Amino acid sequence: MTASSRHFVLAAGGTGGHLTPAFALAHKLERRGHHVALITDERGAAIPGKPDFLTAHVLPAGRFGKNPLRWPKAIAAVQKGKAMSRRLFESFGPSAVIGFGGYPAMPALFGAQAMNIPTVIHEQNAVLGRVNRLMAGRVDAIATAYPEVDRLKDKHADKVHLVGNPVRPGVLSLREEPFPAFTEDGLFRVLVTGGSQGARVLSEVVPDGLSMLPTALRSRLQVTQQCRPEDLEAVRERYANHGIPAELATYFEDMAATLADAHLFIGRAGASTIAELTAVGRPAILVPLPIATDDHQAANTREIVRAGGARSIRQTKFEAKELAKQIQAMAQRPDTLATAAHAAWNCGRPKAASDLADLVEGFGGADMMDVIRVGENNARGASQGVEAGQGAARERPE
């Protein structure tokens, strides 16, 4: 460690959506010579992908549901977690505490604020989550993944910083690779995933939708699809009946390699999914999860859809005929699919992890970074060196 090294605490709920950007920040801060610790729940402490150097501290965190009769128990858990976090901070001495959403982040942020330790929150979705909404008025900085975030009050604009959503290094490494060649007679590779738990609606609709494509497209299909274990054999039979080659699995170990070959993605619209699609530049047909809190997956699709990099279909309208129609519109000519891929790529924010690290390093060290302050720039590319008001597309490798 260097003489300028400092300590930072990351606090996040125990899901991949919260922890993926936290882990990316941890790697970046550790490489810069800082000590980093994690506060989470039991799920987060055991989740795959946690850096070996990152010590996880499990704190109680109350979950505030719709039933007010359970709130006293939740408040008691938060108070207990807050007290435990303060004891940790007394010994660890963090320069800042960074929350990534989820109820386990709440006691850590409260504890830090009680000790006058600077706090930052990062919002992965295009709708401010419940815990981040509660903390927005109390924290020193708000990092966002999108230029437009619902339920984020205008009065907080001066402390909002657009950084993006950090993605895995393996996926980010594909950003400078060209879009896979898509020709009139070459393979048409389609990747279908439904998030960490899979999505039954994709298993039911996608095989039949692909079978309705014109022969010129259908005969060139090569499908890779993630399915729930209980759906695997039924989906395999559907593809066999349609005569469509398909590789099916419940989990793909190397998603970066799978994404690298894909010409079109079909799936959910979680924050990490959108971040990876835009980092690599892959056109998509997105089916937002209808039960997502505050309909945040639908909000996540806005930027990439407006840019022309994706199409969004509500699950209530996600039927085989509609899917075939949208695929045909996107892939009717090689250049239309490539154009959509470039539009998706232009929405990417490959410097998200570095920009977030720069932001949090502004506490306890150099002056607060202003280059990505949305309140001043309000531009998608502010952190990429694009001046406010410019909407010009960037060039990707051919």
mmCIF file with all atom_site columns, C-alpha atoms in Angstrom, residues 60-175:
data_model
loop_
_atom_site.group_PDB
_atom_site.id
_atom_site.type_symbol
_atom_site.label_atom_id
_atom_site.label_alt_id
_atom_site.label_comp_id
_atom_site.label_asym_id
_atom_site.label_entity_id
_atom_site.label_seq_id
_atom_site.pdbx_PDB_ins_code
_atom_site.Cartn_x
_atom_site.Cartn_y
_atom_site.Cartn_z
_atom_site.occupancy
_atom_site.B_iso_or_equiv
_atom_site.pdbx_formal_charge
_atom_site.auth_seq_id
_atom_site.auth_comp_id
_atom_site.auth_asym_id
_atom_site.auth_atom_id
_atom_site.pdbx_PDB_model_num
ATOM 1   C CA . PRO A 1 60  ? -28.610 -7.426  10.167  1.00 0.00 ? 60  PRO A CA 1
ATOM 2   C CA . ALA A 1 61  ? -30.870 -5.386  7.918   1.00 0.00 ? 61  ALA A CA 1
ATOM 3   C CA . GLY A 1 62  ? -34.612 -4.953  8.273   1.00 0.00 ? 62  GLY A CA 1
ATOM 4   C CA . ARG A 1 63  ? -36.799 -5.323  5.229   1.00 0.00 ? 63  ARG A CA 1
ATOM 5   C CA . PHE A 1 64  ? -39.658 -2.828  5.076   1.00 0.00 ? 64  PHE A CA 1
ATOM 6   C CA . GLY A 1 65  ? -42.530 -4.512  3.269   1.00 0.00 ? 65  GLY A CA 1
ATOM 7   C CA . LYS A 1 66  ? -46.116 -3.385  2.802   1.00 0.00 ? 66  LYS A CA 1
ATOM 8   C CA . ASN A 1 67  ? -47.263 -4.681  6.191   1.00 0.00 ? 67  ASN A CA 1
ATOM 9   C CA . PRO A 1 68  ? -46.628 -1.926  8.809   1.00 0.00 ? 68  PRO A CA 1
ATOM 10  C CA . LEU A 1 69  ? -47.013 -4.470  11.614  1.00 0.00 ? 69  LEU A CA 1
ATOM 11  C CA . ARG A 1 70  ? -43.597 -5.825  10.658  1.00 0.00 ? 70  ARG A CA 1
ATOM 12  C CA . TRP A 1 71  ? -41.888 -2.447  10.607  1.00 0.00 ? 71  TRP A CA 1
ATOM 13  C CA . PRO A 1 72  ? -40.909 -2.349  14.311  1.00 0.00 ? 72  PRO A CA 1
ATOM 14  C CA . LYS A 1 73  ? -38.899 -5.544  13.837  1.00 0.00 ? 73  LYS A CA 1
ATOM 15  C CA . ALA A 1 74  ? -37.279 -4.109  10.711  1.00 0.00 ? 74  ALA A CA 1
ATOM 16  C CA . ILE A 1 75  ? -36.416 -0.860  12.505  1.00 0.00 ? 75  ILE A CA 1
ATOM 17  C CA . ALA A 1 76  ? -34.827 -2.812  15.340  1.00 0.00 ? 76  ALA A CA 1
ATOM 18  C CA . ALA A 1 77  ? -32.705 -4.762  12.856  1.00 0.00 ? 77  ALA A CA 1
ATOM 19  C CA . VAL A 1 78  ? -31.568 -1.552  11.156  1.00 0.00 ? 78  VAL A CA 1
ATOM 20  C CA . GLN A 1 79  ? -30.604 -0.026  14.510  1.00 0.00 ? 79  GLN A CA 1
ATOM 21  C CA . LYS A 1 80  ? -28.621 -3.122  15.405  1.00 0.00 ? 80  LYS A CA 1
ATOM 22  C CA . GLY A 1 81  ? -26.889 -3.087  12.031  1.00 0.00 ? 81  GLY A CA 1
ATOM 23  C CA . LYS A 1 82  ? -26.146 0.603   12.377  1.00 0.00 ? 82  LYS A CA 1
ATOM 24  C CA . ALA A 1 83  ? -24.464 0.030   15.758  1.00 0.00 ? 83  ALA A CA 1
ATOM 25  C CA . MET A 1 84  ? -22.408 -2.836  14.348  1.00 0.00 ? 84  MET A CA 1
ATOM 26  C CA . SER A 1 85  ? -21.345 -0.763  11.349  1.00 0.00 ? 85  SER A CA 1
ATOM 27  C CA . ARG A 1 86  ? -20.170 2.055   13.603  1.00 0.00 ? 86  ARG A CA 1
ATOM 28  C CA . ARG A 1 87  ? -17.939 -0.358  15.501  1.00 0.00 ? 87  ARG A CA 1
ATOM 29  C CA . LEU A 1 88  ? -16.490 -1.519  12.203  1.00 0.00 ? 88  LEU A CA 1
ATOM 30  C CA . PHE A 1 89  ? -15.900 2.053   11.036  1.00 0.00 ? 89  PHE A CA 1
ATOM 31  C CA . GLU A 1 90  ? -14.159 2.964   14.286  1.00 0.00 ? 90  GLU A CA 1
ATOM 32  C CA . SER A 1 91  ? -11.506 0.337   13.616  1.00 0.00 ? 91  SER A CA 1
ATOM 33  C CA . PHE A 1 92  ? -11.431 0.529   9.795   1.00 0.00 ? 92  PHE A CA 1
ATOM 34  C CA . GLY A 1 93  ? -11.565 4.317   9.445   1.00 0.00 ? 93  GLY A CA 1
ATOM 35  C CA . PRO A 1 94  ? -13.135 4.602   5.968   1.00 0.00 ? 94  PRO A CA 1
ATOM 36  C CA . SER A 1 95  ? -12.786 7.736   3.853   1.00 0.00 ? 95  SER A CA 1
ATOM 37  C CA . ALA A 1 96  ? -16.245 7.008   2.442   1.00 0.00 ? 96  ALA A CA 1
ATOM 38  C CA . VAL A 1 97  ? -19.016 4.421   2.499   1.00 0.00 ? 97  VAL A CA 1
ATOM 39  C CA . ILE A 1 98  ? -20.589 3.549   -0.845  1.00 0.00 ? 98  ILE A CA 1
ATOM 40  C CA . GLY A 1 99  ? -24.067 1.981   -1.021  1.00 0.00 ? 99  GLY A CA 1
ATOM 41  C CA . PHE A 1 100 ? -25.271 -0.032  -4.013  1.00 0.00 ? 100 PHE A CA 1
ATOM 42  C CA . GLY A 1 101 ? -28.886 -0.485  -2.994  1.00 0.00 ? 101 GLY A CA 1
ATOM 43  C CA . GLY A 1 102 ? -30.675 -3.280  -1.192  1.00 0.00 ? 102 GLY A CA 1
ATOM 44  C CA . TYR A 1 103 ? -31.695 -3.258  2.451   1.00 0.00 ? 103 TYR A CA 1
ATOM 45  C CA . PRO A 1 104 ? -28.271 -4.365  3.785   1.00 0.00 ? 104 PRO A CA 1
ATOM 46  C CA . ALA A 1 105 ? -26.843 -1.046  2.560   1.00 0.00 ? 105 ALA A CA 1
ATOM 47  C CA . MET A 1 106 ? -29.139 0.998   4.791   1.00 0.00 ? 106 MET A CA 1
ATOM 48  C CA . PRO A 1 107 ? -27.632 0.422   8.268   1.00 0.00 ? 107 PRO A CA 1
ATOM 49  C CA . ALA A 1 108 ? -24.125 0.958   6.903   1.00 0.00 ? 108 ALA A CA 1
ATOM 50  C CA . LEU A 1 109 ? -25.067 4.310   5.358   1.00 0.00 ? 109 LEU A CA 1
ATOM 51  C CA . PHE A 1 110 ? -26.901 5.405   8.508   1.00 0.00 ? 110 PHE A CA 1
ATOM 52  C CA . GLY A 1 111 ? -23.898 4.406   10.613  1.00 0.00 ? 111 GLY A CA 1
ATOM 53  C CA . ALA A 1 112 ? -21.517 6.363   8.416   1.00 0.00 ? 112 ALA A CA 1
ATOM 54  C CA . GLN A 1 113 ? -23.664 9.470   8.498   1.00 0.00 ? 113 GLN A CA 1
ATOM 55  C CA . ALA A 1 114 ? -23.876 9.302   12.284  1.00 0.00 ? 114 ALA A CA 1
ATOM 56  C CA . MET A 1 115 ? -20.065 9.444   12.317  1.00 0.00 ? 115 MET A CA 1
ATOM 57  C CA . ASN A 1 116 ? -19.821 12.197  9.665   1.00 0.00 ? 116 ASN A CA 1
ATOM 58  C CA . ILE A 1 117 ? -18.215 9.811   7.163   1.00 0.00 ? 117 ILE A CA 1
ATOM 59  C CA . PRO A 1 118 ? -18.969 10.813  3.547   1.00 0.00 ? 118 PRO A CA 1
ATOM 60  C CA . THR A 1 119 ? -21.481 8.590   1.771   1.00 0.00 ? 119 THR A CA 1
ATOM 61  C CA . VAL A 1 120 ? -22.167 7.830   -1.883  1.00 0.00 ? 120 VAL A CA 1
ATOM 62  C CA . ILE A 1 121 ? -24.898 5.728   -3.488  1.00 0.00 ? 121 ILE A CA 1
ATOM 63  C CA . HIS A 1 122 ? -24.822 4.026   -6.890  1.00 0.00 ? 122 HIS A CA 1
ATOM 64  C CA . GLU A 1 123 ? -28.083 3.299   -8.703  1.00 0.00 ? 123 GLU A CA 1
ATOM 65  C CA . GLN A 1 124 ? -27.905 0.547   -11.306 1.00 0.00 ? 124 GLN A CA 1
ATOM 66  C CA . ASN A 1 125 ? -31.403 0.960   -12.747 1.00 0.00 ? 125 ASN A CA 1
ATOM 67  C CA . ALA A 1 126 ? -33.287 3.758   -14.492 1.00 0.00 ? 126 ALA A CA 1
ATOM 68  C CA . VAL A 1 127 ? -35.599 4.013   -11.472 1.00 0.00 ? 127 VAL A CA 1
ATOM 69  C CA . LEU A 1 128 ? -34.159 4.951   -8.093  1.00 0.00 ? 128 LEU A CA 1
ATOM 70  C CA . GLY A 1 129 ? -34.556 1.946   -5.783  1.00 0.00 ? 129 GLY A CA 1
ATOM 71  C CA . ARG A 1 130 ? -36.307 2.062   -2.429  1.00 0.00 ? 130 ARG A CA 1
ATOM 72  C CA . VAL A 1 131 ? -33.208 2.275   -0.220  1.00 0.00 ? 131 VAL A CA 1
ATOM 73  C CA . ASN A 1 132 ? -31.498 4.736   -2.540  1.00 0.00 ? 132 ASN A CA 1
ATOM 74  C CA . ARG A 1 133 ? -34.652 6.897   -2.545  1.00 0.00 ? 133 ARG A CA 1
ATOM 75  C CA . LEU A 1 134 ? -34.557 6.974   1.227   1.00 0.00 ? 134 LEU A CA 1
ATOM 76  C CA . MET A 1 135 ? -30.874 7.900   1.295   1.00 0.00 ? 135 MET A CA 1
ATOM 77  C CA . ALA A 1 136 ? -30.754 10.305  -1.681  1.00 0.00 ? 136 ALA A CA 1
ATOM 78  C CA . GLY A 1 137 ? -31.297 13.426  0.400   1.00 0.00 ? 137 GLY A CA 1
ATOM 79  C CA . ARG A 1 138 ? -28.740 12.378  2.996   1.00 0.00 ? 138 ARG A CA 1
ATOM 80  C CA . VAL A 1 139 ? -25.734 11.275  0.919   1.00 0.00 ? 139 VAL A CA 1
ATOM 81  C CA . ASP A 1 140 ? -22.924 13.394  -0.476  1.00 0.00 ? 140 ASP A CA 1
ATOM 82  C CA . ALA A 1 141 ? -23.068 12.048  -4.028  1.00 0.00 ? 141 ALA A CA 1
ATOM 83  C CA . ILE A 1 142 ? -25.385 9.980   -6.222  1.00 0.00 ? 142 ILE A CA 1
ATOM 84  C CA . ALA A 1 143 ? -23.861 7.918   -9.042  1.00 0.00 ? 143 ALA A CA 1
ATOM 85  C CA . THR A 1 144 ? -26.242 6.824   -11.793 1.00 0.00 ? 144 THR A CA 1
ATOM 86  C CA . ALA A 1 145 ? -26.121 4.384   -14.698 1.00 0.00 ? 145 ALA A CA 1
ATOM 87  C CA . TYR A 1 146 ? -28.503 6.361   -16.929 1.00 0.00 ? 146 TYR A CA 1
ATOM 88  C CA . PRO A 1 147 ? -28.879 10.060  -17.731 1.00 0.00 ? 147 PRO A CA 1
ATOM 89  C CA . GLU A 1 148 ? -32.600 9.799   -16.944 1.00 0.00 ? 148 GLU A CA 1
ATOM 90  C CA . VAL A 1 149 ? -33.533 8.210   -13.610 1.00 0.00 ? 149 VAL A CA 1
ATOM 91  C CA . ASP A 1 150 ? -37.128 8.093   -12.440 1.00 0.00 ? 150 ASP A CA 1
ATOM 92  C CA . ARG A 1 151 ? -38.010 8.950   -8.836  1.00 0.00 ? 151 ARG A CA 1
ATOM 93  C CA . LEU A 1 152 ? -34.830 10.985  -8.478  1.00 0.00 ? 152 LEU A CA 1
ATOM 94  C CA . LYS A 1 153 ? -35.855 14.448  -7.303  1.00 0.00 ? 153 LYS A CA 1
ATOM 95  C CA . ASP A 1 154 ? -34.691 17.535  -9.169  1.00 0.00 ? 154 ASP A CA 1
ATOM 96  C CA . LYS A 1 155 ? -33.428 19.085  -5.942  1.00 0.00 ? 155 LYS A CA 1
ATOM 97  C CA . HIS A 1 156 ? -30.682 16.446  -5.828  1.00 0.00 ? 156 HIS A CA 1
ATOM 98  C CA . ALA A 1 157 ? -29.363 17.273  -9.329  1.00 0.00 ? 157 ALA A CA 1
ATOM 99  C CA . ASP A 1 158 ? -26.242 19.049  -8.090  1.00 0.00 ? 158 ASP A CA 1
ATOM 100 C CA . LYS A 1 159 ? -24.865 15.877  -6.524  1.00 0.00 ? 159 LYS A CA 1
ATOM 101 C CA . VAL A 1 160 ? -25.763 13.467  -9.338  1.00 0.00 ? 160 VAL A CA 1
ATOM 102 C CA . HIS A 1 161 ? -22.897 11.942  -11.338 1.00 0.00 ? 161 HIS A CA 1
ATOM 103 C CA . LEU A 1 162 ? -23.437 9.874   -14.485 1.00 0.00 ? 162 LEU A CA 1
ATOM 104 C CA . VAL A 1 163 ? -20.937 7.002   -14.419 1.00 0.00 ? 163 VAL A CA 1
ATOM 105 C CA . GLY A 1 164 ? -22.721 4.019   -15.946 1.00 0.00 ? 164 GLY A CA 1
ATOM 106 C CA . ASN A 1 165 ? -22.886 0.439   -14.766 1.00 0.00 ? 165 ASN A CA 1
ATOM 107 C CA . PRO A 1 166 ? -19.567 -1.426  -14.405 1.00 0.00 ? 166 PRO A CA 1
ATOM 108 C CA . VAL A 1 167 ? -19.394 -4.722  -16.299 1.00 0.00 ? 167 VAL A CA 1
ATOM 109 C CA . ARG A 1 168 ? -17.189 -7.780  -16.020 1.00 0.00 ? 168 ARG A CA 1
ATOM 110 C CA . PRO A 1 169 ? -13.682 -7.382  -17.519 1.00 0.00 ? 169 PRO A CA 1
ATOM 111 C CA . GLY A 1 170 ? -14.201 -10.369 -19.833 1.00 0.00 ? 170 GLY A CA 1
ATOM 112 C CA . VAL A 1 171 ? -17.228 -8.718  -21.398 1.00 0.00 ? 171 VAL A CA 1
ATOM 113 C CA . LEU A 1 172 ? -15.658 -5.267  -21.519 1.00 0.00 ? 172 LEU A CA 1
ATOM 114 C CA . SER A 1 173 ? -12.685 -6.698  -23.419 1.00 0.00 ? 173 SER A CA 1
ATOM 115 C CA . LEU A 1 174 ? -15.023 -7.338  -26.377 1.00 0.00 ? 174 LEU A CA 1
ATOM 116 C CA . ARG A 1 175 ? -15.828 -3.656  -26.814 1.00 0.00 ? 175 ARG A CA 1
#
